[in-house]
Coordinates of C-alpha atoms in Angstrom, one line a residue:
M5 CA 13.0 10.5 6.8
T6 CA 13.4 14.2 6.1
S7 CA 16.4 16.4 7.0
I8 CA 16.3 20.1 7.3
G9 CA 19.7 21.1 6.1
G10 CA 21.4 21.5 2.7
A11 CA 20.0 22.4 -0.7
E12 CA 18.5 19.0 -1.1
M13 CA 16.4 17.8 1.8
V14 CA 16.4 14.3 0.4
D15 CA 19.0 13.1 -2.1
W16 CA 16.6 11.1 -4.2
N17 CA 19.3 9.8 -6.6
L18 CA 21.3 8.5 -3.6
A19 CA 18.2 6.8 -2.3
V20 CA 17.8 4.9 -5.6
A21 CA 21.5 4.0 -5.6
T22 CA 21.5 2.9 -2.0
A23 CA 18.4 0.7 -2.3
T24 CA 19.5 -0.8 -5.6
R25 CA 22.9 -1.7 -4.1
L26 CA 21.5 -3.2 -0.9
V27 CA 18.4 -5.0 -2.2
R28 CA 18.8 -8.8 -2.1
P29 CA 19.2 -10.5 -5.5
G30 CA 16.2 -12.2 -7.0
P31 CA 15.8 -15.9 -7.5
E32 CA 18.1 -17.7 -9.9
I33 CA 16.4 -17.9 -13.3
S34 CA 17.5 -18.2 -16.9
R35 CA 17.2 -15.4 -19.3
E36 CA 14.7 -17.4 -21.4
E37 CA 12.6 -18.3 -18.4
A38 CA 12.6 -14.7 -17.2
R39 CA 11.3 -13.5 -20.6
A40 CA 8.5 -16.2 -20.4
V41 CA 7.5 -15.0 -16.9
V42 CA 7.3 -11.4 -18.1
A43 CA 5.2 -12.3 -21.1
E44 CA 2.9 -14.5 -19.0
L45 CA 2.4 -11.7 -16.4
R46 CA 1.4 -9.3 -19.1
R47 CA -1.1 -11.8 -20.5
H48 CA -2.6 -12.4 -17.0
A49 CA -2.9 -8.6 -16.4
K50 CA -4.8 -8.2 -19.6
A51 CA -7.1 -11.2 -18.9
S52 CA -7.7 -10.0 -15.4
E53 CA -9.3 -6.8 -16.6
E54 CA -12.4 -8.6 -17.9
H55 CA -12.6 -11.0 -15.0
V56 CA -12.5 -8.2 -12.4
R57 CA -14.9 -5.9 -14.2
S58 CA -17.4 -8.6 -14.7
F59 CA -17.3 -9.7 -11.1
T60 CA -17.3 -6.3 -9.5
R61 CA -19.7 -4.5 -11.9
M62 CA -17.9 -1.3 -11.0
I63 CA -17.5 -0.2 -14.6
P64 CA -20.7 0.0 -16.7
E65 CA -20.9 -2.0 -19.9
G66 CA -19.7 0.1 -22.8
H67 CA -17.8 2.5 -20.6
E68 CA -14.1 2.7 -21.3
P69 CA -12.2 3.5 -18.1
E70 CA -9.0 5.6 -18.0
D71 CA -6.1 3.7 -19.6
T72 CA -3.2 3.0 -17.3
P73 CA -0.1 1.1 -18.3
V74 CA 0.9 -2.3 -16.9
L75 CA 4.7 -2.6 -16.2
V76 CA 6.4 -5.8 -15.3
V77 CA 9.5 -4.7 -13.4
D78 CA 12.4 -6.1 -11.4
R79 CA 13.3 -5.0 -7.9
A80 CA 15.4 -2.1 -9.1
G81 CA 12.5 -0.9 -11.3
W82 CA 10.1 -1.0 -8.3
I83 CA 12.6 1.1 -6.3
R84 CA 12.9 3.7 -9.1
A85 CA 9.1 3.9 -9.4
N86 CA 8.5 4.3 -5.7
V87 CA 11.2 7.0 -5.3
A88 CA 9.5 8.9 -8.0
G89 CA 6.2 8.5 -6.2
F90 CA 7.6 9.5 -2.8
R91 CA 9.1 12.6 -4.4
E92 CA 5.8 13.7 -5.9
L93 CA 3.7 13.0 -2.9
L94 CA 6.1 14.6 -0.4
R95 CA 6.8 17.7 -2.5
P96 CA 4.4 20.0 -0.6
L97 CA 5.8 18.9 2.8
L98 CA 9.4 19.2 1.8
G99 CA 8.7 22.7 0.5
K100 CA 7.1 23.6 3.7
M101 CA 10.0 22.3 5.8
Q102 CA 12.5 24.0 3.5
E103 CA 10.8 27.4 4.2
R104 CA 10.8 26.8 8.0
R105 CA 14.4 25.7 8.4
G106 CA 15.1 26.9 11.9
N107 CA 18.1 28.3 13.8
G108 CA 17.4 26.3 17.0
P109 CA 19.4 23.3 18.2
G110 CA 17.1 20.9 16.5
G111 CA 17.6 22.6 13.2
A112 CA 21.3 22.6 13.5
V113 CA 21.4 18.9 14.2
L114 CA 19.1 18.0 11.4
G115 CA 20.8 20.5 9.1
A116 CA 24.2 18.7 9.7
V117 CA 22.7 15.4 8.7
G118 CA 21.7 16.7 5.3
G119 CA 20.0 15.2 2.3
K120 CA 22.6 12.6 1.6
V121 CA 22.1 10.8 4.9
T122 CA 18.4 11.1 4.5
G123 CA 18.7 9.5 1.0
V124 CA 20.7 6.6 2.5
E125 CA 18.0 6.1 5.1
L126 CA 15.2 6.1 2.5
G127 CA 17.3 3.7 0.3
M128 CA 17.7 1.3 3.2
L129 CA 14.0 1.2 3.8
L130 CA 13.2 0.7 0.2
S131 CA 15.8 -2.1 -0.1
F132 CA 13.9 -4.0 2.6
L133 CA 10.5 -3.5 0.9
A134 CA 11.7 -4.1 -2.6
S135 CA 12.1 -7.9 -2.2
R136 CA 8.6 -8.3 -0.6
V137 CA 6.1 -6.5 -2.8
L138 CA 4.5 -8.7 -5.4
G139 CA 2.5 -5.9 -7.2
Q140 CA 1.3 -2.4 -6.7
Y141 CA -1.1 0.1 -8.3
E142 CA 0.8 3.4 -8.2
T143 CA -2.0 5.9 -7.7
F144 CA 0.2 9.1 -7.7
A145 CA 2.8 8.0 -10.2
P146 CA 4.5 10.7 -12.3
A147 CA 5.4 9.7 -15.8
T148 CA 9.1 9.3 -16.5
R149 CA 11.0 8.2 -19.6
E150 CA 11.6 4.7 -18.1
L151 CA 8.2 4.4 -16.3
P152 CA 5.2 5.7 -18.2
A153 CA 2.0 6.5 -16.4
S154 CA -1.6 7.5 -17.2
A155 CA -1.8 10.6 -19.4
K156 CA -4.5 12.0 -17.0
G157 CA -2.3 12.6 -14.0
G158 CA -1.0 9.4 -12.6
G159 CA -1.5 5.7 -12.3
R160 CA 0.3 2.6 -13.4
L161 CA 0.2 -1.1 -12.4
L162 CA 3.5 -2.7 -11.4
L163 CA 4.0 -6.4 -11.2
V164 CA 7.4 -7.3 -9.6
A165 CA 8.4 -10.5 -11.5
P166 CA 11.3 -11.8 -9.3
N167 CA 9.3 -11.5 -6.2
I168 CA 6.4 -13.4 -7.7
V169 CA 8.7 -16.1 -8.8
H170 CA 10.4 -16.2 -5.4
V171 CA 7.1 -16.6 -3.5
E172 CA 5.6 -19.2 -5.9
R173 CA 8.7 -21.3 -5.4
E174 CA 8.7 -20.8 -1.6
L175 CA 5.0 -21.8 -1.3
D176 CA 5.4 -24.6 -3.8
V177 CA 2.3 -23.7 -5.7
E178 CA 1.3 -24.0 -9.4
P179 CA 3.2 -21.0 -11.0
H180 CA 0.7 -20.1 -13.7
D181 CA -2.2 -20.1 -11.2
F182 CA -0.3 -18.0 -8.7
R183 CA 0.7 -15.4 -11.3
L184 CA -2.9 -15.0 -12.4
W185 CA -4.0 -14.9 -8.7
V186 CA -1.6 -12.0 -8.0
A187 CA -2.7 -10.2 -11.2
L188 CA -6.4 -10.4 -10.1
H189 CA -5.6 -8.6 -6.9
E190 CA -3.6 -5.8 -8.5
E191 CA -6.1 -5.4 -11.3
T192 CA -8.8 -4.9 -8.7
H193 CA -6.9 -1.9 -7.4
R194 CA -6.6 -0.5 -10.9
T195 CA -10.3 -1.0 -11.4
Q196 CA -11.0 0.8 -8.1
F197 CA -9.2 3.9 -9.2
T198 CA -10.2 4.0 -12.8
G199 CA -13.8 3.1 -12.1
V200 CA -14.3 5.6 -9.3
P201 CA -13.3 9.0 -10.7
W202 CA -13.2 10.9 -7.4
L203 CA -11.3 8.3 -5.4
R204 CA -7.7 9.4 -6.4
D205 CA -8.3 13.1 -5.6
H206 CA -10.0 12.1 -2.3
L207 CA -7.2 9.9 -1.2
Q208 CA -4.6 12.5 -2.2
G209 CA -6.4 15.2 -0.3
E210 CA -6.5 13.1 2.9
I211 CA -2.7 12.3 2.5
Q212 CA -1.9 16.0 2.0
S213 CA -4.0 17.0 5.0
F214 CA -2.0 14.4 7.0
L215 CA 1.3 15.8 5.8
E216 CA 0.2 19.4 6.4
E217 CA -0.4 18.6 10.1
T218 CA 3.2 17.4 10.4
D219 CA 5.2 19.3 13.1
V220 CA 7.9 20.9 11.0
D221 CA 9.7 22.6 13.9
P222 CA 13.0 20.7 14.3
T223 CA 13.0 20.8 18.1
T224 CA 9.5 19.3 18.1
V225 CA 10.5 16.5 15.6
L226 CA 13.4 15.6 17.9
E227 CA 11.2 15.5 20.9
R228 CA 8.7 13.3 19.3
L229 CA 11.4 10.9 18.1
R230 CA 12.8 10.8 21.7
E231 CA 9.4 9.9 23.0
A232 CA 9.1 7.2 20.3
A233 CA 12.4 5.7 21.3
Q234 CA 11.4 5.7 24.9
S235 CA 8.1 4.0 24.1
F236 CA 9.8 1.2 22.2
S237 CA 12.4 0.7 24.9
G238 CA 9.8 0.7 27.6
S239 CA 11.6 3.4 29.5
S240 CA 8.9 6.0 29.4
R241 CA 7.1 4.5 32.5
P242 CA 8.2 2.7 35.5
E243 CA 8.4 -1.1 35.1
G244 CA 5.1 -2.7 35.4
E245 CA 3.1 0.4 34.5
Q246 CA 2.9 -0.1 30.8
G247 CA -0.6 -0.2 29.3
E248 CA -1.8 -3.1 27.2
D249 CA -1.2 -1.3 24.0
D250 CA 2.3 -0.1 24.7
G251 CA 4.7 -1.4 22.1
G252 CA 1.9 -2.2 19.7
R253 CA 2.0 1.0 17.8
S254 CA 4.4 1.7 14.9
L255 CA 6.9 4.5 14.9
V256 CA 4.6 6.4 12.4
E257 CA 1.7 6.2 14.8
I258 CA 3.7 7.4 17.8
V259 CA 5.0 10.6 16.3
Q260 CA 1.6 11.7 15.1
T261 CA -0.3 14.8 16.3
P262 CA -3.9 14.4 17.5
A263 CA -5.2 15.9 14.2
Q264 CA -3.1 13.3 12.3
R265 CA -4.6 10.5 14.2
E266 CA -8.1 11.5 13.1
I267 CA -7.0 11.7 9.5
L268 CA -5.2 8.4 9.8
G269 CA -8.4 6.8 11.1
R270 CA -10.1 7.8 7.9
L271 CA -7.2 6.7 5.8
T272 CA -7.1 3.3 7.6
A273 CA -10.7 2.7 6.8
V274 CA -10.3 3.5 3.1
M275 CA -7.2 1.4 2.8
S276 CA -8.9 -1.5 4.6
L277 CA -11.7 -1.2 2.1
L278 CA -9.4 -1.2 -0.9
E279 CA -7.2 -4.0 0.3
G280 CA -10.1 -6.2 1.6
H281 CA -12.1 -5.6 -1.6
A282 CA -9.1 -6.8 -3.7
D283 CA -8.7 -9.9 -1.6
F284 CA -12.4 -10.6 -1.9
V285 CA -12.4 -10.2 -5.6
M286 CA -9.4 -12.4 -6.3
D287 CA -10.9 -15.1 -4.2
G288 CA -14.3 -14.6 -5.8
V289 CA -13.0 -14.8 -9.3
G290 CA -10.4 -17.4 -8.5
P291 CA -12.5 -20.6 -8.5
E292 CA -13.5 -20.0 -12.1
V293 CA -10.1 -19.2 -13.5
V294 CA -7.5 -20.3 -10.9
G295 CA -7.8 -24.1 -10.3
S296 CA -5.6 -24.2 -7.2
V297 CA -6.9 -21.0 -5.6
A298 CA -7.8 -22.7 -2.3
E299 CA -4.3 -24.1 -1.8
I300 CA -2.7 -20.8 -2.8
R301 CA -4.9 -18.8 -0.4
E302 CA -4.2 -21.1 2.5
K303 CA -0.4 -21.1 2.0
F304 CA -0.3 -17.4 1.3
Q305 CA -2.2 -16.6 4.5
Q306 CA 0.1 -18.7 6.5
R307 CA 3.1 -16.8 5.0
R308 CA 1.5 -13.4 5.7
A309 CA 0.9 -14.4 9.3
R310 CA 4.3 -15.7 10.3
G311 CA 6.6 -13.4 8.4
A312 CA 9.9 -14.5 7.0
S313 CA 12.0 -14.2 10.2
R314 CA 12.2 -12.5 13.6
L315 CA 13.9 -9.5 12.0
D316 CA 11.2 -9.3 9.4
L317 CA 8.5 -9.4 12.2
A318 CA 10.3 -6.6 14.1
L319 CA 10.7 -4.4 11.1
R320 CA 7.0 -5.0 10.1
K321 CA 5.9 -3.8 13.5
L322 CA 8.3 -0.8 13.6
L323 CA 7.2 0.4 10.1
G324 CA 3.5 -0.2 10.6
L325 CA 3.3 -3.1 8.1
D326 CA 1.4 -5.2 10.6
A327 CA -1.4 -2.6 10.2
K328 CA -1.5 -3.4 6.5
L329 CA -1.9 -7.1 7.2
R330 CA -4.9 -6.2 9.5
Q331 CA -6.3 -4.1 6.6
Y332 CA -6.4 -7.2 4.4
R333 CA -8.2 -9.3 7.0
D334 CA -10.6 -6.7 8.4
G335 CA -11.4 -5.2 5.0
E336 CA -12.1 -8.6 3.4
K337 CA -14.5 -9.4 6.3
F338 CA -16.3 -6.1 5.8
V339 CA -16.7 -6.6 2.1
R340 CA -17.9 -10.2 2.5
A341 CA -20.4 -9.3 5.2
V342 CA -21.9 -6.4 3.1
V343 CA -22.1 -8.4 -0.1
D344 CA -23.8 -11.2 1.8
E345 CA -26.3 -8.7 3.2
V346 CA -27.1 -6.5 0.2
G347 CA -25.4 -8.1 -2.8
M348 CA -22.7 -6.8 -5.1
D349 CA -24.7 -3.9 -6.4
G350 CA -25.7 -2.9 -2.9
F351 CA -22.0 -3.0 -1.8
N352 CA -21.1 -0.8 -4.8
R353 CA -22.9 2.1 -3.2
V354 CA -19.7 2.4 -1.2
W355 CA -18.2 4.1 -4.3
T356 CA -20.9 6.7 -4.6
S357 CA -19.0 9.5 -2.8
P358 CA -16.6 10.1 0.0
N359 CA -19.6 10.2 2.3
T360 CA -20.5 6.6 1.6
L361 CA -17.0 5.2 2.4
P362 CA -17.0 3.2 5.6
T363 CA -15.6 4.7 8.8
K364 CA -13.0 2.8 10.8
A365 CA -15.7 1.7 13.2
E366 CA -17.9 0.5 10.4
I367 CA -15.1 -1.6 9.0
A368 CA -15.4 -3.6 12.2
K369 CA -19.2 -3.5 12.2
P370 CA -20.4 -3.8 8.6
A371 CA -24.1 -3.8 9.7
D372 CA -23.6 -0.2 10.9
W373 CA -22.5 0.8 7.4
V374 CA -25.5 -1.0 5.8
A375 CA -27.9 0.7 8.2
R376 CA -26.3 4.2 7.5
V377 CA -26.0 4.0 3.7
H378 CA -28.9 1.6 2.7
R379 CA -31.7 2.1 5.2
K380 CA -31.2 5.9 5.2
A381 CA -31.1 6.0 1.4
D382 CA -34.1 3.7 1.0
S383 CA -36.3 5.3 3.6

């Protein structure tokens, strides 16, 4: 999503304008009801803090974690926040690509495209995502006038009110229970990053390492995109010779270098842990404070699995969003298995250092993580 030509490699303002123009309108709701939803989500976010901290025991009693703001936003607000986050996270890569603008044929083609087309492309992607995200903890969020963030270098919790209302209506679940249920999941992410001081820097380091390995030569970029297109069309091999995994990888996975695949394996493990932990916590806390949690979980899982439409399923595969769904499932199984084996305090050893994070293989085999971290430490 990055062009090589023009003064601006990505027209960020155009990305915001495009996404805001294309995003689907939210559900019909009166001004009075909208104000009530916003107020309730803020209350639930505040109440979730104590529920999550008590259940996870990640933040010691008497310790005050880093304060991060909670923002209840509409779809346009989510778009603005994420463009700001993309801009901050991609800054080193864009600078690197700016320095290496080439004179070869690839550079000429991408240079002609320019930042405006790139901004439109990014805006189109964000318009698709903006109507689907219920909440998000922005780990690398820069503070802006409209969107405050933590004073210590990033972090804010977003709850996307129209999407929450849309899904609770679609699932026909009790609205107040569903809103609290969503808040519990997102509050768990906030607790993860505020309760584990090294986690943000570790994750940022892995992402930057991934970006630094990106092939910035325009000709190479075009060649990788050509290979990706062939893979999705099935034309890269004679008919009948495709492997079982062909077509199962996202565009992002296909254009990676070998070094990036190694880094992505570690990132996948971390994200599976974080997402699975959040699912485990909201279901663990749920029975005490969310009366209809069982119904909500069943209906929500069915919605996740089927997608909204064939187009939605195709886009999820292309963008790698299916991998995120697997992260929820595999990560939750890992957390549940470890807690069953060694208890919550035993599980919390996972937050000791980067060395105690599970590997991608250990996510699939929790007993291996227990053997490595617990039996080695206790021997």
